[in-house]
PDB file of C-alpha atoms in Angstrom:
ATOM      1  CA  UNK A 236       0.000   0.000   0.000  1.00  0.00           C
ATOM      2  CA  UNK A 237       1.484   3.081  -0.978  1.00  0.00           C
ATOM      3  CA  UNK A 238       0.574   6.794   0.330  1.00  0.00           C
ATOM      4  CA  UNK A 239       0.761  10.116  -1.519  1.00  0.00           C
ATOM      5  CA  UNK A 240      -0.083  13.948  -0.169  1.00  0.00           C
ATOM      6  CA  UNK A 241      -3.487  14.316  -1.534  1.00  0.00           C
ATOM      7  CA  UNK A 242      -4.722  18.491  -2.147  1.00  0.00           C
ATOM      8  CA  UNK A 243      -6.344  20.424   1.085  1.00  0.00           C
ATOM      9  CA  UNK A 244      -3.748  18.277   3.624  1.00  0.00           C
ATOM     10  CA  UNK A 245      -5.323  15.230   2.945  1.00  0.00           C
ATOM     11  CA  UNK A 246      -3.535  11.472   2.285  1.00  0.00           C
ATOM     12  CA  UNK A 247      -4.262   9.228  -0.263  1.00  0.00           C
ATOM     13  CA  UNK A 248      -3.796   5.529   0.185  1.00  0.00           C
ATOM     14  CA  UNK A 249      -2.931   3.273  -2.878  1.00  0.00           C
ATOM     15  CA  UNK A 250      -4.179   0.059  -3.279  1.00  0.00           C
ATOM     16  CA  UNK A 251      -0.828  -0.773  -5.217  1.00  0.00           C
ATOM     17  CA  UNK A 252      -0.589  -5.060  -5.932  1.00  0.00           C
ATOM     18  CA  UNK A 253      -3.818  -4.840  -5.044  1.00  0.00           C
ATOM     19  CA  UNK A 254      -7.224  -5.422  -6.344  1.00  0.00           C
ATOM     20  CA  UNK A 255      -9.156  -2.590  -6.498  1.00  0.00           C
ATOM     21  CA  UNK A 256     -12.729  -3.548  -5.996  1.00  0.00           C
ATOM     22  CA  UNK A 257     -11.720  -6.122  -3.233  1.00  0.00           C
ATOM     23  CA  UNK A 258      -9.605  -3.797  -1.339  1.00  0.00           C
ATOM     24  CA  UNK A 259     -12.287  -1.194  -1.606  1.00  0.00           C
ATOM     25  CA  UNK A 260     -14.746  -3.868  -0.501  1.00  0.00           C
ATOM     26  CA  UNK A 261     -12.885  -5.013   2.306  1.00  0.00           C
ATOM     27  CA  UNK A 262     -12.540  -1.435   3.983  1.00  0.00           C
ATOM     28  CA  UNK A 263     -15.829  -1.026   3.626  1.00  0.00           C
ATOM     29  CA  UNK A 264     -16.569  -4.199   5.970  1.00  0.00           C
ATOM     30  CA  UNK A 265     -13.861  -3.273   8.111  1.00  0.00           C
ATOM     31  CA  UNK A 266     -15.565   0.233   9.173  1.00  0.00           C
ATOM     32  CA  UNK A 267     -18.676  -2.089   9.508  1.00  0.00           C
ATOM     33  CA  UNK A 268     -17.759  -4.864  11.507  1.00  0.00           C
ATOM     34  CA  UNK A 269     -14.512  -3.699  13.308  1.00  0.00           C
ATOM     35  CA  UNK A 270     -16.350  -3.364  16.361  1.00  0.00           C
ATOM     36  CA  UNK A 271     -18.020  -6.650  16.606  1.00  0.00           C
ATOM     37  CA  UNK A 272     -15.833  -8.072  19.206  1.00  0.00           C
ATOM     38  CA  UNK A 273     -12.791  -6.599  20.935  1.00  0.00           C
ATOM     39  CA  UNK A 274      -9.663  -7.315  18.146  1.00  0.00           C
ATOM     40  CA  UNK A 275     -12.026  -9.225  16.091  1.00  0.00           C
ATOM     41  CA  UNK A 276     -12.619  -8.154  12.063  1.00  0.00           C
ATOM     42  CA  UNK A 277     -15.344  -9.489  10.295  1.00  0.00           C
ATOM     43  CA  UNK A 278     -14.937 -10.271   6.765  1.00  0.00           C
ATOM     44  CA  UNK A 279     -17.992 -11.381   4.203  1.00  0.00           C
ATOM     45  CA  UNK A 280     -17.184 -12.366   1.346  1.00  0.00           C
ATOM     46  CA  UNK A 281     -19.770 -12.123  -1.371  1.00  0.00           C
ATOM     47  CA  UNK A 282     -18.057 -14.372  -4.780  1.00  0.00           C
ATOM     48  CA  UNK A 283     -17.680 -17.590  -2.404  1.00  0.00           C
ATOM     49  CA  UNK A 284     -20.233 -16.624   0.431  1.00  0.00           C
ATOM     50  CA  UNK A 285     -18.202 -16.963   3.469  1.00  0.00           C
ATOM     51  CA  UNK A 286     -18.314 -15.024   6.641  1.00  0.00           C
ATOM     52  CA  UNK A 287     -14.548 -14.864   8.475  1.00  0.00           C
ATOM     53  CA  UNK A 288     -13.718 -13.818  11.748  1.00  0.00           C
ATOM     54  CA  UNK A 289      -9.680 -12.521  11.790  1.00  0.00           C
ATOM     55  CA  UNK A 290      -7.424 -11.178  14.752  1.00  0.00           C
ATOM     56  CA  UNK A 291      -7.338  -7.679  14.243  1.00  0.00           C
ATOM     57  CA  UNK A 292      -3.698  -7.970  15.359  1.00  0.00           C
ATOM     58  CA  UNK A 293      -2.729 -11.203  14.008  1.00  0.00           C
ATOM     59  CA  UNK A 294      -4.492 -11.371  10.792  1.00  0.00           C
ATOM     60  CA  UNK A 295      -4.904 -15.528  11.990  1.00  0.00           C
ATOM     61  CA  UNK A 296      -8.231 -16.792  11.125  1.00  0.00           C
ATOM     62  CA  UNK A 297     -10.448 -17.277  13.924  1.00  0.00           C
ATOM     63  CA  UNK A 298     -13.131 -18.827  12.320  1.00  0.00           C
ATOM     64  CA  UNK A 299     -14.837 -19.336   9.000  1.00  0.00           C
ATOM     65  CA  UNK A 300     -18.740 -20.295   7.919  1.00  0.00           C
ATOM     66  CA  UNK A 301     -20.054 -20.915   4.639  1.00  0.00           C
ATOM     67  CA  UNK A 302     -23.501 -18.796   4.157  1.00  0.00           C
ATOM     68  CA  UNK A 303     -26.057 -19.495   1.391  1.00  0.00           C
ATOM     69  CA  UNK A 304     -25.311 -17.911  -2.044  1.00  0.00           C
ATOM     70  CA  UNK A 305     -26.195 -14.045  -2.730  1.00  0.00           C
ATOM     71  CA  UNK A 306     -24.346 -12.940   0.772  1.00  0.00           C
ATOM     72  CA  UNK A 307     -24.501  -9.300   0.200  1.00  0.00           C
ATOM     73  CA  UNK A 308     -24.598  -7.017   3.476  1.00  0.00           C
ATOM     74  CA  UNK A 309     -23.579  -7.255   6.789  1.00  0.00           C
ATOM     75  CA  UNK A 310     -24.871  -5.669  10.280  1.00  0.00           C
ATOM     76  CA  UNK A 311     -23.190  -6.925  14.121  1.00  0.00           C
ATOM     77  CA  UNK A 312     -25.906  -6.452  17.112  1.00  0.00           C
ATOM     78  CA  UNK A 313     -24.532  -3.608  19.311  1.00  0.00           C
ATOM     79  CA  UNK A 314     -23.599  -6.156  21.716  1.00  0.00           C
ATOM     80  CA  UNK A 315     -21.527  -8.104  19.600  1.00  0.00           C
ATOM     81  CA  UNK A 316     -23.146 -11.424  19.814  1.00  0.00           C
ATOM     82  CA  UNK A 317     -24.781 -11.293  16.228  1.00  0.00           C
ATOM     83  CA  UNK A 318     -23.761 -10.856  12.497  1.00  0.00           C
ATOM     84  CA  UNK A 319     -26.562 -10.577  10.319  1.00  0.00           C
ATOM     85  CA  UNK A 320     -26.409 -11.067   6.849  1.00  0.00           C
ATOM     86  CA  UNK A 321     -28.873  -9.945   3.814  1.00  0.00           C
ATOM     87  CA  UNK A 322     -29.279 -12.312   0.757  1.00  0.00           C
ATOM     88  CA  UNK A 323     -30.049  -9.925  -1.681  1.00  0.00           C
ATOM     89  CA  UNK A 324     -30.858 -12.404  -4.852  1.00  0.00           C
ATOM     90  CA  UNK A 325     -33.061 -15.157  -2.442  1.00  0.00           C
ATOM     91  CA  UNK A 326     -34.608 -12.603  -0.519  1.00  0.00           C
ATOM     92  CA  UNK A 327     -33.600 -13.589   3.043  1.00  0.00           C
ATOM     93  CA  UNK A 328     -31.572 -12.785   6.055  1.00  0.00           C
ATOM     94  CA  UNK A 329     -29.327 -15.324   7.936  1.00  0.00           C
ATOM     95  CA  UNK A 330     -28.716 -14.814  11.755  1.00  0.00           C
ATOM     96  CA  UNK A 331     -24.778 -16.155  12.826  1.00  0.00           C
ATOM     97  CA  UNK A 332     -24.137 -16.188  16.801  1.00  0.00           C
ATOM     98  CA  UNK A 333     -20.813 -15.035  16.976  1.00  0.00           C
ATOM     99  CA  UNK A 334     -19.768 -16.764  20.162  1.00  0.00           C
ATOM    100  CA  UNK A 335     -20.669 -20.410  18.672  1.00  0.00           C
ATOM    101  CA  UNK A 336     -19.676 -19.391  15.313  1.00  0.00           C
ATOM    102  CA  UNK A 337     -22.748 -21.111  13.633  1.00  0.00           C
ATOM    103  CA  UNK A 338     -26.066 -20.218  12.010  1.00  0.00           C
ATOM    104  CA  UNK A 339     -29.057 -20.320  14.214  1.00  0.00           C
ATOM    105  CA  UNK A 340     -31.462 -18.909  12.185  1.00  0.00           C
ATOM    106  CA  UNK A 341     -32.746 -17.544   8.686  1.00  0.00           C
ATOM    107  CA  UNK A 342     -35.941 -16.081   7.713  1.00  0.00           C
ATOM    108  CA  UNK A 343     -37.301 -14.139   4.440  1.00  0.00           C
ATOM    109  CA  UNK A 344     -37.702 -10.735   3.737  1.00  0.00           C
ATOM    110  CA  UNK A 345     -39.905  -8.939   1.236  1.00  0.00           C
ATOM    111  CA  UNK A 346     -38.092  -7.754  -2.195  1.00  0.00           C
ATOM    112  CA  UNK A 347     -34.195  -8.411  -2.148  1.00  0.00           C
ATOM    113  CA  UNK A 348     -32.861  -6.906   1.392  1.00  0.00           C
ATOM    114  CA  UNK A 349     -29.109  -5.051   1.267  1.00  0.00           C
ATOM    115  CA  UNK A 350     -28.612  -2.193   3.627  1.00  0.00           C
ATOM    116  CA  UNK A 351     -28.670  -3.234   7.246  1.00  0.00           C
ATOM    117  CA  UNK A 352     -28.843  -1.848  10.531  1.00  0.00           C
ATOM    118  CA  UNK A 353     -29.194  -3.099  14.169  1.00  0.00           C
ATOM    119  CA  UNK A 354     -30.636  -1.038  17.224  1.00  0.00           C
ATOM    120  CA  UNK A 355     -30.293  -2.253  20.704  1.00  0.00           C
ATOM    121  CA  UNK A 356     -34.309  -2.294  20.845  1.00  0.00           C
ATOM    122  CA  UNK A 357     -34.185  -5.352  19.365  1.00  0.00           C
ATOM    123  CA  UNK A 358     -35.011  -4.054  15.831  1.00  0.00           C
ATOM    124  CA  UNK A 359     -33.443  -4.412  12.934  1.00  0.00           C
ATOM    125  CA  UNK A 360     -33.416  -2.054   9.347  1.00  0.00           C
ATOM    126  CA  UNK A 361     -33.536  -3.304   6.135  1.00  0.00           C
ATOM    127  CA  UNK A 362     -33.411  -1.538   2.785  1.00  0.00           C
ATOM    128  CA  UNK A 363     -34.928  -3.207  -0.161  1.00  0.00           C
ATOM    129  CA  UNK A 364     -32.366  -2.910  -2.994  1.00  0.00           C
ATOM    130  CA  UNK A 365     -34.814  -3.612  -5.766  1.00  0.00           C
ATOM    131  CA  UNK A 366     -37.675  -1.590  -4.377  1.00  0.00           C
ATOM    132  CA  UNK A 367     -38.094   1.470  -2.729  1.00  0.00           C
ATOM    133  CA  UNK A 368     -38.680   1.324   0.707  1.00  0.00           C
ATOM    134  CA  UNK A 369     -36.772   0.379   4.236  1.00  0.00           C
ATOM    135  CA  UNK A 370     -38.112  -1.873   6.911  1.00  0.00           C
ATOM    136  CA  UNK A 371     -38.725  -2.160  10.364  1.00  0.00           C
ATOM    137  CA  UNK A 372     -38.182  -6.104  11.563  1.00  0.00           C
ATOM    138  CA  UNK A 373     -38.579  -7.220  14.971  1.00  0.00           C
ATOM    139  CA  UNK A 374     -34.760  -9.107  14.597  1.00  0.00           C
ATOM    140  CA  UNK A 375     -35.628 -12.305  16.439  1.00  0.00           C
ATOM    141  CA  UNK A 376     -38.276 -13.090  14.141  1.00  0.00           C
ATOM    142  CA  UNK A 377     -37.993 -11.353  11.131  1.00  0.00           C
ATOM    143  CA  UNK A 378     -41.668 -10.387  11.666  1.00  0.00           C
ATOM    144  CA  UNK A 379     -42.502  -7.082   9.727  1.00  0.00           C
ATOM    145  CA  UNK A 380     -43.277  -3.832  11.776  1.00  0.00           C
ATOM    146  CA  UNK A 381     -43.537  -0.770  10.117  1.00  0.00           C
ATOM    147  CA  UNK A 382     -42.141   0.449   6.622  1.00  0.00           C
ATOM    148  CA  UNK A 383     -41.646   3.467   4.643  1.00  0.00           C
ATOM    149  CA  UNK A 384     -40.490   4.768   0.916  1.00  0.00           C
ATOM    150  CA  UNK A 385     -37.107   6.343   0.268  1.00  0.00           C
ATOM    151  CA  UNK A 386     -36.847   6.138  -3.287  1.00  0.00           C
ATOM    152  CA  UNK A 387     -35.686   3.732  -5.972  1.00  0.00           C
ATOM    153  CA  UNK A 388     -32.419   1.564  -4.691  1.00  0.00           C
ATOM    154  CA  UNK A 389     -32.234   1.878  -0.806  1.00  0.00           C
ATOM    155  CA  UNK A 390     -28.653   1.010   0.015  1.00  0.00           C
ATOM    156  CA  UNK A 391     -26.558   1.451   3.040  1.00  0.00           C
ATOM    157  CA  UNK A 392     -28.419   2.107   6.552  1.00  0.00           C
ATOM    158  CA  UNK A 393     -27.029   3.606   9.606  1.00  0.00           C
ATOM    159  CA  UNK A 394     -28.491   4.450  12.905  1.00  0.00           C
ATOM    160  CA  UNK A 395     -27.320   7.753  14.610  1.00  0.00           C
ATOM    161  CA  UNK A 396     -25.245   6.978  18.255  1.00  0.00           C
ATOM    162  CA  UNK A 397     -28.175   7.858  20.087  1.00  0.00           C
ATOM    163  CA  UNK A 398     -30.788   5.846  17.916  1.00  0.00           C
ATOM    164  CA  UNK A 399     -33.093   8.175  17.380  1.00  0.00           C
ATOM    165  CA  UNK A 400     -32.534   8.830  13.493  1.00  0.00           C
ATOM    166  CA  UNK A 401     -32.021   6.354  10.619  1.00  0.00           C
ATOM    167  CA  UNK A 402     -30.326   7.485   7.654  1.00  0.00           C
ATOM    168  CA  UNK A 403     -30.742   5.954   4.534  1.00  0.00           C
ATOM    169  CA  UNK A 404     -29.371   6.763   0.840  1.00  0.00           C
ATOM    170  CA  UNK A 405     -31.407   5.726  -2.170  1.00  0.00           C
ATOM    171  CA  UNK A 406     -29.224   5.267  -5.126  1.00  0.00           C
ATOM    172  CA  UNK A 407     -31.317   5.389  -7.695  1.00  0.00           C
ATOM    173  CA  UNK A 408     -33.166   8.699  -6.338  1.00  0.00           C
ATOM    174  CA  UNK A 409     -29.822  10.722  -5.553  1.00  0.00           C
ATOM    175  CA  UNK A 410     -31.159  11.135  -2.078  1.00  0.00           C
ATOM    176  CA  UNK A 411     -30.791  10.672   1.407  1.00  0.00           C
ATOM    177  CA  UNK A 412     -33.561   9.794   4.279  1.00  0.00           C
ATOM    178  CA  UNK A 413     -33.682  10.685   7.614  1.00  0.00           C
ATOM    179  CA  UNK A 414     -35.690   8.900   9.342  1.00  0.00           C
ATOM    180  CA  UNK A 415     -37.431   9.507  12.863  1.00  0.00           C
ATOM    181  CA  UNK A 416     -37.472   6.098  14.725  1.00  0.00           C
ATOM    182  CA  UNK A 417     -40.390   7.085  16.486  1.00  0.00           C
ATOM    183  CA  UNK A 418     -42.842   8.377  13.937  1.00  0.00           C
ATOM    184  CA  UNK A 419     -40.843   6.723  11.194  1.00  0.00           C
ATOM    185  CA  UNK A 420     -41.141   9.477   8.704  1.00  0.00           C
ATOM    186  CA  UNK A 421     -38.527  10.737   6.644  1.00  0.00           C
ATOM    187  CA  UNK A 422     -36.895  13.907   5.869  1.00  0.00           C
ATOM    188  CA  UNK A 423     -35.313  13.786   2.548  1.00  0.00           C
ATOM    189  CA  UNK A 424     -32.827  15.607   0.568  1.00  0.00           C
ATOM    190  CA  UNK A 425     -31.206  15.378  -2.951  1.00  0.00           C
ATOM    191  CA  UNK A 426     -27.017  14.646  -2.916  1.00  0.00           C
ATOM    192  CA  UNK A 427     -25.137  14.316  -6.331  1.00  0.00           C
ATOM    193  CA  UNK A 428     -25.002  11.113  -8.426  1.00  0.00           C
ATOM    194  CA  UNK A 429     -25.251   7.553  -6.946  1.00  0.00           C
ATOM    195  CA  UNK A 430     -25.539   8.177  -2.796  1.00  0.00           C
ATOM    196  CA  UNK A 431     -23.778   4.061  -2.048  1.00  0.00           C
ATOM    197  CA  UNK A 432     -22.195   4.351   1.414  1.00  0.00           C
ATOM    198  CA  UNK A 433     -22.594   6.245   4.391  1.00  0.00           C
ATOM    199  CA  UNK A 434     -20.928   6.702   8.196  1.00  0.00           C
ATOM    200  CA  UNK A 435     -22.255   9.074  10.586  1.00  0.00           C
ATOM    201  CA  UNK A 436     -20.064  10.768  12.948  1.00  0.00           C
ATOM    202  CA  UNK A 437     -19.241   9.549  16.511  1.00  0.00           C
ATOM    203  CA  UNK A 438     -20.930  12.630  17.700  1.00  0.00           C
ATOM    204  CA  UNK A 439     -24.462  12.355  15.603  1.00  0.00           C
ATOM    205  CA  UNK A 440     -25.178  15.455  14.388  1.00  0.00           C
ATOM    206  CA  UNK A 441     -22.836  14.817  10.420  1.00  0.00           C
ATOM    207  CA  UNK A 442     -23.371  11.774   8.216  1.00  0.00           C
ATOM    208  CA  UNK A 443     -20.875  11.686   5.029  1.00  0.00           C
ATOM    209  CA  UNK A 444     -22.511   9.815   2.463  1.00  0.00           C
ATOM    210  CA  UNK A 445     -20.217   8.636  -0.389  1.00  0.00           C
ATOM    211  CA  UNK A 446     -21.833   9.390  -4.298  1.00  0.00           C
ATOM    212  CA  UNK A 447     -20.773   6.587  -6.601  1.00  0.00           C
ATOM    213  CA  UNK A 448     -21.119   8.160  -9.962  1.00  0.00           C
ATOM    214  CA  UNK A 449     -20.130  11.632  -8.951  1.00  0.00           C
ATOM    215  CA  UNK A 450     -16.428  11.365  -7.278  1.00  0.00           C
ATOM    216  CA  UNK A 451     -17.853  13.253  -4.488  1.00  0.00           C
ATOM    217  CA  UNK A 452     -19.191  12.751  -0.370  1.00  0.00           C
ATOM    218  CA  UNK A 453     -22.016  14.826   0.500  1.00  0.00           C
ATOM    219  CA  UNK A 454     -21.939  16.413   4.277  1.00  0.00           C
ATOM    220  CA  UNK A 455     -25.099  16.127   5.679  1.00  0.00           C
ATOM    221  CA  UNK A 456     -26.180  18.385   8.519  1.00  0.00           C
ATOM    222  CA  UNK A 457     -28.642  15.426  10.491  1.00  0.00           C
ATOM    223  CA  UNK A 458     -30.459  18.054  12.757  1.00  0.00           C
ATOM    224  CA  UNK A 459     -31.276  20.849   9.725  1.00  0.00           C
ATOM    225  CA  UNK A 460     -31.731  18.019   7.167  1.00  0.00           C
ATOM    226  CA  UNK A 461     -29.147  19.942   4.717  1.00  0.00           C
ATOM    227  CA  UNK A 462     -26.125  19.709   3.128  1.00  0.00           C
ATOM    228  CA  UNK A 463     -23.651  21.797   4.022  1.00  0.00           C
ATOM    229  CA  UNK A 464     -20.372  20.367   1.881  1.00  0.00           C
ATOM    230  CA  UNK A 465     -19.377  18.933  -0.957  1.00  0.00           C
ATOM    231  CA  UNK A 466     -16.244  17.156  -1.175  1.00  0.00           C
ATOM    232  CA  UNK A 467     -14.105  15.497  -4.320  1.00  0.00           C
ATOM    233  CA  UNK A 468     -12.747  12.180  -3.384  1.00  0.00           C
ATOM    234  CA  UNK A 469     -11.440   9.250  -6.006  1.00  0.00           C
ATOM    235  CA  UNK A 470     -13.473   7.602  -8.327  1.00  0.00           C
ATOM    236  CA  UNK A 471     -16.302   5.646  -7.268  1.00  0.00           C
ATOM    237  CA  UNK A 472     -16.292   5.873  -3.829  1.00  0.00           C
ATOM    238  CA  UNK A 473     -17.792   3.006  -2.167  1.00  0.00           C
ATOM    239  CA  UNK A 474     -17.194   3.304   1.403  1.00  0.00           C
ATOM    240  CA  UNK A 475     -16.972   5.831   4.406  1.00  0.00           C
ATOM    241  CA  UNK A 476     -15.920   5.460   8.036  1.00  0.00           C
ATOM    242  CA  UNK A 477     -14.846   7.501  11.193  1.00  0.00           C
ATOM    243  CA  UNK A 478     -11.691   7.095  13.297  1.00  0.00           C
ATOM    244  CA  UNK A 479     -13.296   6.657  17.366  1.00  0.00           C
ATOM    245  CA  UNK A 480     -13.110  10.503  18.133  1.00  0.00           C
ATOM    246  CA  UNK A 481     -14.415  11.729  14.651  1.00  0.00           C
ATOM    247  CA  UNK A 482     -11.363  13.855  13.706  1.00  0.00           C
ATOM    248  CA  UNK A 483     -10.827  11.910  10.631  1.00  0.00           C
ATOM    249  CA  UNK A 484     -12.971  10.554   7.747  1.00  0.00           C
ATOM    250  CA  UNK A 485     -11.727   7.698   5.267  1.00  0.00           C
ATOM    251  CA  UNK A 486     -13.019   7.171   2.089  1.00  0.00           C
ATOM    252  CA  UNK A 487     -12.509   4.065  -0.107  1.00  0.00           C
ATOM    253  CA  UNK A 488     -12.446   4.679  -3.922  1.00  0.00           C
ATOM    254  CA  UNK A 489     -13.206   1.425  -6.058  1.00  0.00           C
ATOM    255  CA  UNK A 490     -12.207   2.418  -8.966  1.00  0.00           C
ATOM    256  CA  UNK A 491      -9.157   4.866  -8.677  1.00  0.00           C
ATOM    257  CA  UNK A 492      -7.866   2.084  -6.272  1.00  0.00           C
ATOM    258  CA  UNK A 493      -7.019   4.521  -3.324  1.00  0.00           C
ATOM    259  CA  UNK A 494      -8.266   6.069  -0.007  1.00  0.00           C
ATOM    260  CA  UNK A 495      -9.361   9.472   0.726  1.00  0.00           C
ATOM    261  CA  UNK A 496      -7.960  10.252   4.290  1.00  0.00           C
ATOM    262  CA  UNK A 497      -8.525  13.818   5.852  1.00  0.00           C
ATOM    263  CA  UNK A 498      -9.483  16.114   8.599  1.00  0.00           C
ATOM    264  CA  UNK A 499     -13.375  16.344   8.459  1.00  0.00           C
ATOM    265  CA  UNK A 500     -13.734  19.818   7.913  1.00  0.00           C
ATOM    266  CA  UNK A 501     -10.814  19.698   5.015  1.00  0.00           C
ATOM    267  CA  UNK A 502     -11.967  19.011   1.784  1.00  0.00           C
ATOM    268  CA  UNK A 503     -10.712  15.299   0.368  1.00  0.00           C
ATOM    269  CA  UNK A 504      -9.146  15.286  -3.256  1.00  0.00           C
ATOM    270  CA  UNK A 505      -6.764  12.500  -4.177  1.00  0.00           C
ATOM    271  CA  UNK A 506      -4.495  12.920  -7.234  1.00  0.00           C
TER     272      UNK A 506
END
C-alpha cells in the first residue's frame, strides 16, 4: 500500500498489488464490523459466500462459515453477539451467533434486502435494494413492523449513536432519508449522483454519504436536514468510516484504487 499527499492536507492511500474492488470492498466491511468483538474483524465475502472472523492484530483466522449464495450485506448487534447477513438475490436474512460461530437462524424478507442496521431495541433495518422502501423487523423473528419509501435503490443504513434517526441513501433517487425512529417518517434531501455508502459521525449530528457516480461525499447536517459540503474524493467511492473521536474521515475509492484520508472539515481530493 502506498501513500501520496493528496490536495487540502489530505492522504491518499494506494491500493498498489492490489485489487481494487476487493480492497475497496474489504474497507468497507472493516468500518462495519470492526467493532463486533474486541480485536475481532469481520470479513464477508460475497463471490464464495463466506463469513470470516480474523485477529485484528494477528491477521490468523479465527473462524470461517459458509452462508447461502447471494451474501450481500452485513450488520453486528450492538452487543456483539450477532452478524446478520442480507441475501439480496433469495430474498432472506441469515442470523450467525458469533460466540458459537454457527447459524441459528434464517428467515425471508420482502423484495431483495441489502442495507442493514441493528438497534439495541431489538429491531433491525432493512433496505430493499430492488424496491423502494426500508423496513422495520422485529430481529428475532424477522416479523414485519412498520415500513416506509425512500426512493428507488435503498442502500446502506445507519443508525445515529443515540438511535433516534435512521439514515438511509437511495441510489437510484440521488437522495438521502432521515428517518425519525419514532414516527418513522422521513426527511429527505437530494445529494449528487449515486448516494452508495454512508458513516455518521461519533458525535451524531454529520453523516458523510459517499456518491458513486459523482467522485464526491455529501456532508449532511442530520439536525437541519441539509447539506452543508461537498467534497471530491477518487473515483467511485464506495465506502466511508470515522476514526473513534471523529477527527478523521476515510473514504474508499473502487475504482481509482485509493483512499481518501482527511481532517473532516478539510476538503478530500486525491491525485
Amino acid at each position: 500500500v502506498g501513500r501520496s499527499q493528496g490536495q487540502g492536507g489530505g492522504q491518499v492511500l494506494t491500493a498498489a498489488g492490489w485489487n481494487r474492488a476487493g480492497f475497496a470492498a474489504l474497507l468497507c466491511l472493516l468500518s462495519g464490523a470492526a467493532g463486533a468483538q474486541a480485536g475481532t474483524i469481520l470479513v464477508l465475502s460475497q463471490t464464495t459466500p463466506r463469513l470470516t472472523a480474523l485477529d485484528s492484530t494477528t491477521h490468523a483466522v479465527r473462524g470461517s462459515l459458509d452462508l447461502d449464495a447471494g451474501a450481500a450485506n452485513l450488520a453486528v448487534s450492538p452487543d456483539g453477539r450477532r452478524a446478520y447477513v442480507a441475501h439480496s438475490d433469495s430474498g432472506k436474512v441469515s442470523i450467525v451467533d458469533l460466540a458459537q460461530w454457527r447459524r441459528t437462524d434464517t428467515f425471508k424478507v420482502p423484495g431483495s434486502p441489502f442495507g442493514l442496521a441493528l438497534s439495541a431495541a431489538g429491531k433491525l433495518y432493512v433496505g430493499n435494494w430492488n424496491g423502494e422502501d426500508v423496513l422495520e423487523l422485529d430481529a428475532e423473528s424477522g416479523a414485519r413492523l412498520r415500513s416506509v419509501s425512500i426512493g428507488k435503490a435503498p442502500a446502506h443504513l445507519a443508525l445515529t449513536p443515540d438511535q433516534k434517526q435512521l439514515v438511509a441513501v437511495a441510489r437510484e433517487a440521488n437522495a438521502v432519508s432521515i428517518i425519525d425512529i419514532t414516527t418513522f417518517a422521513p426527511r429527505t434531501l437530494a445529494v449528487e449522483r449515486a448516494p452508495f455508502a454512508l458513516a455518521i459521525a461519533p458525535d451524531g449530528k454529520r453523516a458523510f454519504v459517499a456518491n458513486a457516480q459523482a467522485g464526491s461525499v455529501s456532508v449532511v447536517d442530520l439536525d437541519q436536514a441539509v447539506v452543508t459540503n461537498t467534497m471530491r474524493v477518487g473515483a467511485m467511492p464506495y465506502g466511508v468510516a470515522f476514526t473513534g473521536n471523529g477527527r478523521l474521515a476515510f473514504v474508499t475509492n473502487q475504482q481509482s484504487g485509493t483512499v481518501s484520508s482527511s481532517a473532516t472539515g478539510v476538503q478530500l481530493a486525491p491525485r
